[in-house]
PDB file of C-alpha atoms and ligand atoms in Angstrom:
ATOM      1  CA  MET Y   1      90.870 -27.686-102.317  1.00 46.00           C
ATOM      2  CA  ARG Y   2      92.320 -30.973-101.055  1.00 45.00           C
ATOM      3  CA  THR Y   3      95.687 -30.936 -99.335  1.00 48.00           C
ATOM      4  CA  THR Y   4      96.526 -34.542-100.169  1.00 62.00           C
ATOM      5  CA  ASN Y   5      95.778 -36.359-103.361  1.00 80.00           C
ATOM      6  CA  MET Y   6      95.555 -39.883-104.661  1.00 89.00           C
ATOM      7  CA  ARG Y   7      97.326 -39.158-107.897  1.00 97.00           C
ATOM      8  CA  PRO Y   8     100.110 -41.601-108.824  1.00 97.00           C
ATOM      9  CA  LYS Y   9     103.523 -40.255-109.829  1.00 98.00           C
ATOM     10  CA  LEU Y  10     104.711 -40.711-113.391  1.00 98.00           C
ATOM     11  CA  ILE Y  11     108.451 -40.547-113.962  1.00 98.00           C
ATOM     12  CA  ALA Y  12     109.245 -40.447-117.672  1.00 98.00           C
ATOM     13  CA  GLY Y  13     112.654 -40.503-119.322  1.00 98.00           C
ATOM     14  CA  ASN Y  14     113.073 -38.477-122.482  1.00 98.00           C
ATOM     15  CA  TRP Y  15     116.187 -39.924-124.109  1.00 98.00           C
ATOM     16  CA  LYS Y  16     116.122 -37.250-126.864  1.00 98.00           C
ATOM     17  CA  MET Y  17     118.646 -38.018-129.653  1.00 98.00           C
ATOM     18  CA  TYR Y  18     120.927 -40.129-127.480  1.00 98.00           C
ATOM     19  CA  THR Y  19     121.854 -43.845-127.306  1.00 98.00           C
ATOM     20  CA  SER Y  20     123.080 -46.440-129.770  1.00 98.00           C
ATOM     21  CA  ALA Y  21     120.985 -49.564-130.340  1.00 98.00           C
ATOM     22  CA  ALA Y  22     123.067 -51.490-127.824  1.00 98.00           C
ATOM     23  CA  ALA Y  23     123.037 -48.679-125.255  1.00 98.00           C
ATOM     24  CA  ALA Y  24     119.253 -48.286-125.596  1.00 98.00           C
ATOM     25  CA  GLU Y  25     118.677 -51.977-124.931  1.00 98.00           C
ATOM     26  CA  GLU Y  26     121.096 -52.010-122.014  1.00 98.00           C
ATOM     27  CA  LEU Y  27     119.460 -48.952-120.440  1.00 98.00           C
ATOM     28  CA  ALA Y  28     115.960 -50.396-120.890  1.00 98.00           C
ATOM     29  CA  VAL Y  29     117.036 -53.707-119.311  1.00 98.00           C
ATOM     30  CA  ALA Y  30     118.402 -51.875-116.281  1.00 98.00           C
ATOM     31  CA  VAL Y  31     115.349 -49.613-115.896  1.00 98.00           C
ATOM     32  CA  ALA Y  32     112.958 -52.581-116.172  1.00 98.00           C
ATOM     33  CA  ALA Y  33     114.971 -54.568-113.635  1.00 98.00           C
ATOM     34  CA  GLY Y  34     115.013 -51.734-111.109  1.00 98.00           C
ATOM     35  CA  ALA Y  35     111.463 -50.411-111.555  1.00 97.00           C
ATOM     36  CA  PRO Y  36     109.722 -49.845-108.221  1.00 96.00           C
ATOM     37  CA  ALA Y  37     107.057 -52.390-107.283  1.00 93.00           C
ATOM     38  CA  ASP Y  38     104.832 -49.572-105.948  1.00 95.00           C
ATOM     39  CA  PRO Y  39     101.919 -49.190-108.428  1.00 95.00           C
ATOM     40  CA  ASN Y  40     101.699 -45.507-107.482  1.00 96.00           C
ATOM     41  CA  ILE Y  41     105.131 -44.853-108.965  1.00 97.00           C
ATOM     42  CA  ARG Y  42     104.928 -45.386-112.697  1.00 98.00           C
ATOM     43  CA  LEU Y  43     107.848 -45.309-115.100  1.00 98.00           C
ATOM     44  CA  ALA Y  44     107.948 -44.619-118.819  1.00 98.00           C
ATOM     45  CA  ILE Y  45     110.893 -44.331-121.177  1.00 98.00           C
ATOM     46  CA  CYS Y  46     110.927 -42.519-124.501  1.00 99.00           C
ATOM     47  CA  PRO Y  47     113.838 -43.648-126.671  1.00 98.00           C
ATOM     48  CA  PRO Y  48     114.660 -42.411-130.170  1.00 98.00           C
ATOM     49  CA  SER Y  49     111.966 -43.781-132.478  1.00 98.00           C
ATOM     50  CA  ILE Y  50     114.360 -46.058-134.331  1.00 98.00           C
ATOM     51  CA  TRP Y  51     114.919 -48.077-131.142  1.00 98.00           C
ATOM     52  CA  LEU Y  52     111.272 -48.294-130.087  1.00 98.00           C
ATOM     53  CA  THR Y  53     110.643 -51.854-131.255  1.00 98.00           C
ATOM     54  CA  ARG Y  54     113.883 -53.111-129.680  1.00 98.00           C
ATOM     55  CA  VAL Y  55     113.084 -51.389-126.401  1.00 98.00           C
ATOM     56  CA  ALA Y  56     109.482 -52.646-126.545  1.00 98.00           C
ATOM     57  CA  ALA Y  57     110.836 -56.196-126.708  1.00 98.00           C
ATOM     58  CA  VAL Y  58     112.992 -55.542-123.641  1.00 98.00           C
ATOM     59  CA  LEU Y  59     110.092 -54.006-121.683  1.00 98.00           C
ATOM     60  CA  LYS Y  60     107.654 -56.833-122.449  1.00 97.00           C
ATOM     61  CA  GLY Y  61     106.293 -58.203-119.180  1.00 96.00           C
ATOM     62  CA  SER Y  62     107.730 -55.298-117.159  1.00 98.00           C
ATOM     63  CA  THR Y  63     105.837 -52.448-115.529  1.00 97.00           C
ATOM     64  CA  VAL Y  64     107.698 -49.806-117.543  1.00 98.00           C
ATOM     65  CA  SER Y  65     105.750 -48.029-120.295  1.00 98.00           C
ATOM     66  CA  LEU Y  66     107.127 -46.934-123.641  1.00 98.00           C
ATOM     67  CA  GLY Y  67     106.701 -43.614-125.401  1.00 99.00           C
ATOM     68  CA  GLY Y  68     107.661 -41.839-128.590  1.00 98.00           C
ATOM     69  CA  GLN Y  69     109.088 -38.314-128.624  1.00 98.00           C
ATOM     70  CA  ASN Y  70     106.947 -36.874-131.412  1.00 98.00           C
ATOM     71  CA  CYS Y  71     104.433 -37.836-134.082  1.00 98.00           C
ATOM     72  CA  HIS Y  72     102.605 -36.404-137.091  1.00 98.00           C
ATOM     73  CA  PHE Y  73      98.921 -35.498-137.080  1.00 98.00           C
ATOM     74  CA  GLU Y  74      97.973 -37.404-140.222  1.00 98.00           C
ATOM     75  CA  LYS Y  75      97.188 -41.108-140.231  1.00 98.00           C
ATOM     76  CA  GLU Y  76      99.537 -41.748-143.163  1.00 98.00           C
ATOM     77  CA  GLY Y  77     100.775 -40.007-146.260  1.00 98.00           C
ATOM     78  CA  ALA Y  78     103.674 -38.530-148.172  1.00 98.00           C
ATOM     79  CA  TYR Y  79     105.439 -37.022-145.127  1.00 98.00           C
ATOM     80  CA  THR Y  80     109.066 -38.008-145.481  1.00 98.00           C
ATOM     81  CA  GLY Y  81     110.746 -38.681-142.163  1.00 97.00           C
ATOM     82  CA  GLU Y  82     107.564 -38.508-140.090  1.00 98.00           C
ATOM     83  CA  LEU Y  83     105.763 -41.085-137.939  1.00 98.00           C
ATOM     84  CA  ALA Y  84     102.012 -41.589-137.651  1.00 98.00           C
ATOM     85  CA  PRO Y  85     100.464 -42.064-134.192  1.00 98.00           C
ATOM     86  CA  ALA Y  86      99.290 -45.572-135.122  1.00 98.00           C
ATOM     87  CA  MET Y  87     102.883 -46.488-135.973  1.00 98.00           C
ATOM     88  CA  LEU Y  88     103.887 -45.659-132.418  1.00 98.00           C
ATOM     89  CA  ILE Y  89     101.088 -47.898-131.138  1.00 98.00           C
ATOM     90  CA  ASP Y  90     102.255 -50.646-133.495  1.00 98.00           C
ATOM     91  CA  ALA Y  91     105.790 -50.273-132.170  1.00 98.00           C
ATOM     92  CA  GLY Y  92     104.515 -50.866-128.624  1.00 98.00           C
ATOM     93  CA  CYS Y  93     104.078 -47.329-127.315  1.00 98.00           C
ATOM     94  CA  GLN Y  94     101.517 -46.199-124.765  1.00 98.00           C
ATOM     95  CA  TYR Y  95     102.734 -42.594-124.693  1.00 99.00           C
ATOM     96  CA  VAL Y  96     103.947 -39.834-126.967  1.00 99.00           C
ATOM     97  CA  ILE Y  97     105.646 -36.611-125.886  1.00 99.00           C
ATOM     98  CA  LEU Y  98     104.227 -33.610-127.747  1.00 98.00           C
ATOM     99  CA  GLY Y  99     105.146 -29.948-127.572  1.00 98.00           C
ATOM    100  CA  HIS Y 100     108.588 -30.382-126.063  1.00 98.00           C
ATOM    101  CA  SER Y 101     110.377 -27.029-126.034  1.00 98.00           C
ATOM    102  CA  GLU Y 102     113.027 -28.432-128.344  1.00 98.00           C
ATOM    103  CA  ARG Y 103     110.270 -29.004-130.905  1.00 98.00           C
ATOM    104  CA  ARG Y 104     108.473 -25.735-130.217  1.00 98.00           C
ATOM    105  CA  HIS Y 105     111.587 -23.597-130.339  1.00 97.00           C
ATOM    106  CA  GLY Y 106     113.973 -25.723-132.433  1.00 97.00           C
ATOM    107  CA  PHE Y 107     111.497 -26.879-135.069  1.00 97.00           C
ATOM    108  CA  GLY Y 108     108.935 -24.093-134.964  1.00 98.00           C
ATOM    109  CA  GLU Y 109     106.014 -26.201-133.738  1.00 98.00           C
ATOM    110  CA  THR Y 110     103.050 -23.936-133.002  1.00 98.00           C
ATOM    111  CA  ASP Y 111     100.175 -24.275-130.558  1.00 98.00           C
ATOM    112  CA  GLU Y 112      97.858 -24.980-133.513  1.00 98.00           C
ATOM    113  CA  LEU Y 113     100.078 -27.740-134.893  1.00 98.00           C
ATOM    114  CA  LEU Y 114     100.408 -29.281-131.433  1.00 98.00           C
ATOM    115  CA  ASN Y 115      96.646 -29.209-131.032  1.00 98.00           C
ATOM    116  CA  LYS Y 116      96.279 -31.240-134.234  1.00 98.00           C
ATOM    117  CA  LYS Y 117      98.975 -33.678-133.149  1.00 98.00           C
ATOM    118  CA  THR Y 118      97.398 -34.102-129.713  1.00 99.00           C
ATOM    119  CA  LYS Y 119      93.986 -34.880-131.190  1.00 98.00           C
ATOM    120  CA  ALA Y 120      95.504 -37.360-133.636  1.00 98.00           C
ATOM    121  CA  ALA Y 121      97.574 -39.100-130.969  1.00 99.00           C
ATOM    122  CA  LEU Y 122      94.574 -39.429-128.628  1.00 98.00           C
ATOM    123  CA  ALA Y 123      92.400 -40.704-131.467  1.00 98.00           C
ATOM    124  CA  ALA Y 124      94.981 -43.400-132.176  1.00 98.00           C
ATOM    125  CA  GLY Y 125      94.890 -44.511-128.526  1.00 98.00           C
ATOM    126  CA  LEU Y 126      98.088 -42.950-127.217  1.00 98.00           C
ATOM    127  CA  HIS Y 127      98.473 -41.107-123.934  1.00 98.00           C
ATOM    128  CA  VAL Y 128      99.953 -37.686-124.597  1.00 99.00           C
ATOM    129  CA  ILE Y 129     102.629 -36.069-122.448  1.00 99.00           C
ATOM    130  CA  PHE Y 130     101.884 -32.476-123.406  1.00 99.00           C
ATOM    131  CA  CYS Y 131     104.774 -30.123-122.634  1.00 98.00           C
ATOM    132  CA  ILE Y 132     104.464 -26.469-121.777  1.00 98.00           C
ATOM    133  CA  GLY Y 133     106.857 -23.910-120.379  1.00 98.00           C
ATOM    134  CA  GLU Y 134     108.179 -20.393-120.614  1.00 98.00           C
ATOM    135  CA  LEU Y 135     111.471 -19.038-121.945  1.00 97.00           C
ATOM    136  CA  LEU Y 136     113.814 -17.189-119.589  1.00 97.00           C
ATOM    137  CA  ALA Y 137     112.907 -13.843-121.187  1.00 97.00           C
ATOM    138  CA  GLU Y 138     109.217 -14.601-120.671  1.00 98.00           C
ATOM    139  CA  ARG Y 139     109.768 -15.400-116.984  1.00 97.00           C
ATOM    140  CA  GLU Y 140     111.840 -12.257-116.521  1.00 96.00           C
ATOM    141  CA  ALA Y 141     109.074 -10.233-118.162  1.00 98.00           C
ATOM    142  CA  GLU Y 142     106.598 -11.851-115.716  1.00 98.00           C
ATOM    143  CA  ARG Y 143     104.782 -13.485-118.591  1.00 98.00           C
ATOM    144  CA  THR Y 144     105.038 -17.081-117.320  1.00 98.00           C
ATOM    145  CA  GLU Y 145     101.332 -17.440-116.564  1.00 98.00           C
ATOM    146  CA  ALA Y 146     100.296 -15.784-119.824  1.00 98.00           C
ATOM    147  CA  VAL Y 147     102.494 -18.210-121.781  1.00 98.00           C
ATOM    148  CA  LEU Y 148     101.190 -21.267-119.919  1.00 98.00           C
ATOM    149  CA  ASP Y 149      97.629 -20.009-120.367  1.00 98.00           C
ATOM    150  CA  ARG Y 150      98.104 -19.666-124.132  1.00 98.00           C
ATOM    151  CA  GLN Y 151      99.875 -23.013-124.531  1.00 98.00           C
ATOM    152  CA  LEU Y 152      97.126 -24.835-122.613  1.00 98.00           C
ATOM    153  CA  THR Y 153      94.169 -22.997-124.126  1.00 98.00           C
ATOM    154  CA  ALA Y 154      95.327 -23.341-127.724  1.00 98.00           C
ATOM    155  CA  GLY Y 155      97.097 -26.670-127.424  1.00 98.00           C
ATOM    156  CA  LEU Y 156      94.204 -28.466-125.731  1.00 98.00           C
ATOM    157  CA  ALA Y 157      91.412 -26.651-127.614  1.00 98.00           C
ATOM    158  CA  GLY Y 158      88.498 -28.875-128.552  1.00 98.00           C
ATOM    159  CA  LEU Y 159      89.457 -31.783-126.303  1.00 98.00           C
ATOM    160  CA  THR Y 160      86.711 -33.290-124.177  1.00 98.00           C
ATOM    161  CA  PRO Y 161      87.029 -33.834-120.420  1.00 98.00           C
ATOM    162  CA  GLU Y 162      87.019 -37.588-121.192  1.00 98.00           C
ATOM    163  CA  GLN Y 163      89.988 -37.199-123.535  1.00 98.00           C
ATOM    164  CA  MET Y 164      91.864 -35.318-120.817  1.00 98.00           C
ATOM    165  CA  ALA Y 165      92.032 -38.613-118.886  1.00 98.00           C
ATOM    166  CA  ASN Y 166      94.691 -39.618-121.431  1.00 98.00           C
ATOM    167  CA  VAL Y 167      96.683 -36.386-121.223  1.00 98.00           C
ATOM    168  CA  VAL Y 168      99.596 -35.821-118.868  1.00 98.00           C
ATOM    169  CA  LEU Y 169     100.966 -32.292-118.656  1.00 99.00           C
ATOM    170  CA  ALA Y 170     104.667 -31.588-118.308  1.00 98.00           C
ATOM    171  CA  TYR Y 171     105.685 -28.166-117.042  1.00 98.00           C
ATOM    172  CA  GLU Y 172     109.205 -27.625-118.315  1.00 98.00           C
ATOM    173  CA  PRO Y 173     110.546 -24.094-117.872  1.00 98.00           C
ATOM    174  CA  VAL Y 174     112.810 -23.768-120.906  1.00 97.00           C
ATOM    175  CA  TRP Y 175     115.561 -22.086-118.881  1.00 97.00           C
ATOM    176  CA  ALA Y 176     115.791 -25.184-116.663  1.00 96.00           C
ATOM    177  CA  ILE Y 177     116.182 -27.727-119.471  1.00 95.00           C
ATOM    178  CA  GLY Y 178     119.692 -29.136-119.721  1.00 93.00           C
ATOM    179  CA  THR Y 179     121.107 -26.155-117.843  1.00 94.00           C
ATOM    180  CA  GLY Y 180     121.444 -27.549-114.314  1.00 92.00           C
ATOM    181  CA  LYS Y 181     119.270 -24.603-113.190  1.00 94.00           C
ATOM    182  CA  VAL Y 182     116.314 -26.291-111.590  1.00 94.00           C
ATOM    183  CA  ALA Y 183     113.185 -24.322-110.728  1.00 95.00           C
ATOM    184  CA  SER Y 184     112.934 -23.588-107.017  1.00 97.00           C
ATOM    185  CA  PRO Y 185     110.226 -25.527-105.157  1.00 98.00           C
ATOM    186  CA  GLU Y 186     108.270 -22.260-104.899  1.00 98.00           C
ATOM    187  CA  GLN Y 187     108.537 -21.573-108.644  1.00 98.00           C
ATOM    188  CA  ALA Y 188     107.573 -25.148-109.531  1.00 98.00           C
ATOM    189  CA  GLN Y 189     104.617 -25.313-107.126  1.00 98.00           C
ATOM    190  CA  ALA Y 190     103.315 -21.905-108.236  1.00 98.00           C
ATOM    191  CA  ALA Y 191     103.434 -22.853-111.913  1.00 98.00           C
ATOM    192  CA  HIS Y 192     101.861 -26.261-111.298  1.00 98.00           C
ATOM    193  CA  ALA Y 193      99.060 -24.757-109.213  1.00 98.00           C
ATOM    194  CA  PHE Y 194      98.418 -22.228-111.966  1.00 98.00           C
ATOM    195  CA  VAL Y 195      98.295 -25.021-114.572  1.00 98.00           C
ATOM    196  CA  ARG Y 196      95.879 -27.068-112.473  1.00 98.00           C
ATOM    197  CA  GLY Y 197      93.684 -24.012-111.990  1.00 98.00           C
ATOM    198  CA  LYS Y 198      93.664 -23.387-115.728  1.00 98.00           C
ATOM    199  CA  ILE Y 199      92.695 -27.006-116.402  1.00 98.00           C
ATOM    200  CA  ALA Y 200      89.829 -26.589-113.922  1.00 98.00           C
ATOM    201  CA  MET Y 201      88.622 -23.564-115.886  1.00 98.00           C
ATOM    202  CA  LEU Y 202      88.894 -25.384-119.210  1.00 98.00           C
ATOM    203  CA  PHE Y 203      87.688 -28.872-118.256  1.00 98.00           C
ATOM    204  CA  GLY Y 204      86.251 -28.724-114.741  1.00 98.00           C
ATOM    205  CA  GLU Y 205      87.498 -29.450-111.232  1.00 98.00           C
ATOM    206  CA  VAL Y 206      87.241 -33.256-111.499  1.00 98.00           C
ATOM    207  CA  VAL Y 207      89.587 -33.317-114.502  1.00 98.00           C
ATOM    208  CA  ALA Y 208      91.912 -30.817-112.829  1.00 98.00           C
ATOM    209  CA  GLN Y 209      92.231 -32.912-109.663  1.00 98.00           C
ATOM    210  CA  ALA Y 210      92.944 -36.059-111.683  1.00 98.00           C
ATOM    211  CA  VAL Y 211      95.371 -34.727-114.296  1.00 98.00           C
ATOM    212  CA  LEU Y 212      99.038 -35.541-113.740  1.00 98.00           C
ATOM    213  CA  ILE Y 213     101.381 -32.561-114.013  1.00 98.00           C
ATOM    214  CA  GLN Y 214     105.036 -33.501-114.319  1.00 98.00           C
ATOM    215  CA  TYR Y 215     107.912 -31.143-113.699  1.00 98.00           C
ATOM    216  CA  GLY Y 216     110.847 -31.209-116.130  1.00 98.00           C
ATOM    217  CA  GLY Y 217     114.141 -29.355-116.240  1.00 97.00           C
ATOM    218  CA  SER Y 218     117.372 -30.525-114.592  1.00 97.00           C
ATOM    219  CA  VAL Y 219     115.679 -33.117-112.391  1.00 97.00           C
ATOM    220  CA  LYS Y 220     118.408 -35.112-110.643  1.00 97.00           C
ATOM    221  CA  PRO Y 221     118.463 -37.566-107.710  1.00 97.00           C
ATOM    222  CA  ASP Y 222     119.448 -34.789-105.293  1.00 97.00           C
ATOM    223  CA  ASN Y 223     116.485 -32.508-106.098  1.00 97.00           C
ATOM    224  CA  ALA Y 224     113.873 -35.130-107.049  1.00 97.00           C
ATOM    225  CA  ALA Y 225     112.384 -35.838-103.620  1.00 97.00           C
ATOM    226  CA  THR Y 226     111.758 -32.141-102.922  1.00 97.00           C
ATOM    227  CA  LEU Y 227     110.142 -31.507-106.298  1.00 98.00           C
ATOM    228  CA  LEU Y 228     108.141 -34.727-106.374  1.00 98.00           C
ATOM    229  CA  ASN Y 229     106.610 -34.097-102.976  1.00 96.00           C
ATOM    230  CA  LEU Y 230     105.214 -30.673-103.831  1.00 97.00           C
ATOM    231  CA  PRO Y 231     101.404 -30.773-103.684  1.00 97.00           C
ATOM    232  CA  ASP Y 232     100.817 -30.185-107.407  1.00 98.00           C
ATOM    233  CA  VAL Y 233     103.833 -32.049-108.820  1.00 98.00           C
ATOM    234  CA  ASP Y 234     102.819 -35.512-109.984  1.00 98.00           C
ATOM    235  CA  GLY Y 235     106.019 -36.760-111.517  1.00 98.00           C
ATOM    236  CA  ALA Y 236     108.981 -35.763-113.583  1.00 98.00           C
ATOM    237  CA  LEU Y 237     109.998 -35.629-117.215  1.00 98.00           C
ATOM    238  CA  VAL Y 238     113.699 -36.345-117.087  1.00 98.00           C
ATOM    239  CA  GLY Y 239     116.247 -35.663-119.815  1.00 98.00           C
ATOM    240  CA  GLY Y 240     119.953 -36.065-119.055  1.00 98.00           C
ATOM    241  CA  ALA Y 241     119.549 -38.106-115.884  1.00 98.00           C
ATOM    242  CA  SER Y 242     117.295 -40.619-117.673  1.00 98.00           C
ATOM    243  CA  LEU Y 243     120.298 -41.824-119.692  1.00 98.00           C
ATOM    244  CA  LYS Y 244     121.797 -43.506-116.627  1.00 98.00           C
ATOM    245  CA  ALA Y 245     119.591 -46.185-115.088  1.00 98.00           C
ATOM    246  CA  GLU Y 246     120.885 -45.626-111.570  1.00 98.00           C
ATOM    247  CA  LEU Y 247     120.112 -41.889-111.743  1.00 98.00           C
ATOM    248  CA  PHE Y 248     116.671 -42.412-113.301  1.00 98.00           C
ATOM    249  CA  LEU Y 249     115.760 -45.047-110.701  1.00 98.00           C
ATOM    250  CA  ALA Y 250     117.063 -42.860-107.880  1.00 98.00           C
ATOM    251  CA  ILE Y 251     114.771 -40.061-109.124  1.00 98.00           C
ATOM    252  CA  ALA Y 252     111.839 -42.495-109.127  1.00 98.00           C
ATOM    253  CA  ALA Y 253     112.741 -43.507-105.570  1.00 96.00           C
ATOM    254  CA  GLY Y 254     112.343 -39.827-104.622  1.00 94.00           C
ATOM    255  CA  ALA Y 255     108.660 -40.074-105.528  1.00 92.00           C
ATOM    256  CA  LYS Y 256     107.947 -42.229-102.471  1.00 83.00           C
ATOM    257  CA  ARG Y 257     105.574 -40.491-100.128  1.00 64.00           C
TER     258      ARG Y 257
HETATM  259  P1  13P J 301     117.050 -32.242-118.546  1.00 78.80           P
HETATM  260  O1  13P J 301     116.545 -33.185-117.493  1.00 78.80           O
HETATM  261  O2  13P J 301     118.289 -32.758-119.229  1.00 78.80           O
HETATM  262  O3  13P J 301     117.158 -30.832-118.064  1.00 78.80           O
HETATM  263  O4  13P J 301     115.938 -32.227-119.710  1.00 78.80           O
HETATM  264  C1  13P J 301     114.620 -32.016-119.373  1.00 78.80           C
HETATM  265  C2  13P J 301     113.791 -32.322-120.553  1.00 78.80           C
HETATM  266  O5  13P J 301     113.839 -31.645-121.551  1.00 78.80           O
HETATM  267  C3  13P J 301     112.918 -33.512-120.479  1.00 78.80           C
HETATM  268  O6  13P J 301     112.026 -33.514-121.542  1.00 78.80           O
END
């Protein structure tokens, strides 16, 4: 096992259901202007889908990538309110977040559904930020690894090692999301190492060493550097603090080795 790695860090902002049109543009302008020049620190922002084309226009020519927060698994059809993966590509996205806990637990998205969505998003040419994480009750019952195992095995079932090059994993313990209760460095590193080991079992060691595993859950400027420098933490998926450019950029600055 290597002690250092050449993996870049990916800091992604999940804006959830926040921002007006004007606020989204203003935030994107500020993030693009302050993005680090270091090619090993990559930024992505994931605004509400209705602002994607506006934000894409702002990001044009910048180093900041754009992502959606969800998509459907069909190419098109009578699915009121849904978005097809190709629509996200058309709107200028490189990424889509799938399996966020707010979709798993708030909208009943299952491992099987997320597997279909992941395959469809990859087929359309998107990179998938695939979220996993345990509930507080699951952690307290010492079921964290069993939950992560199931979410990875079922959610990524049928993907090829080649397809995994376009998958980023985001470990987001549900009890740390929006609560201010960040995972301890020991908890984060242990979960990330488990996830990387599981990916090695499913797809081989080469894929496991290359896959980016972000941490998410109450990442702030004051805890970012510690988390981002753990051996198996390759970035952050940031909620609340991604809504303020100075906080988001300060988190990215914490990724400097
Ligand atoms: P917070 O950073 O607000 O805890 O949210 C994390 C998250 O859900 C990112 O997807």
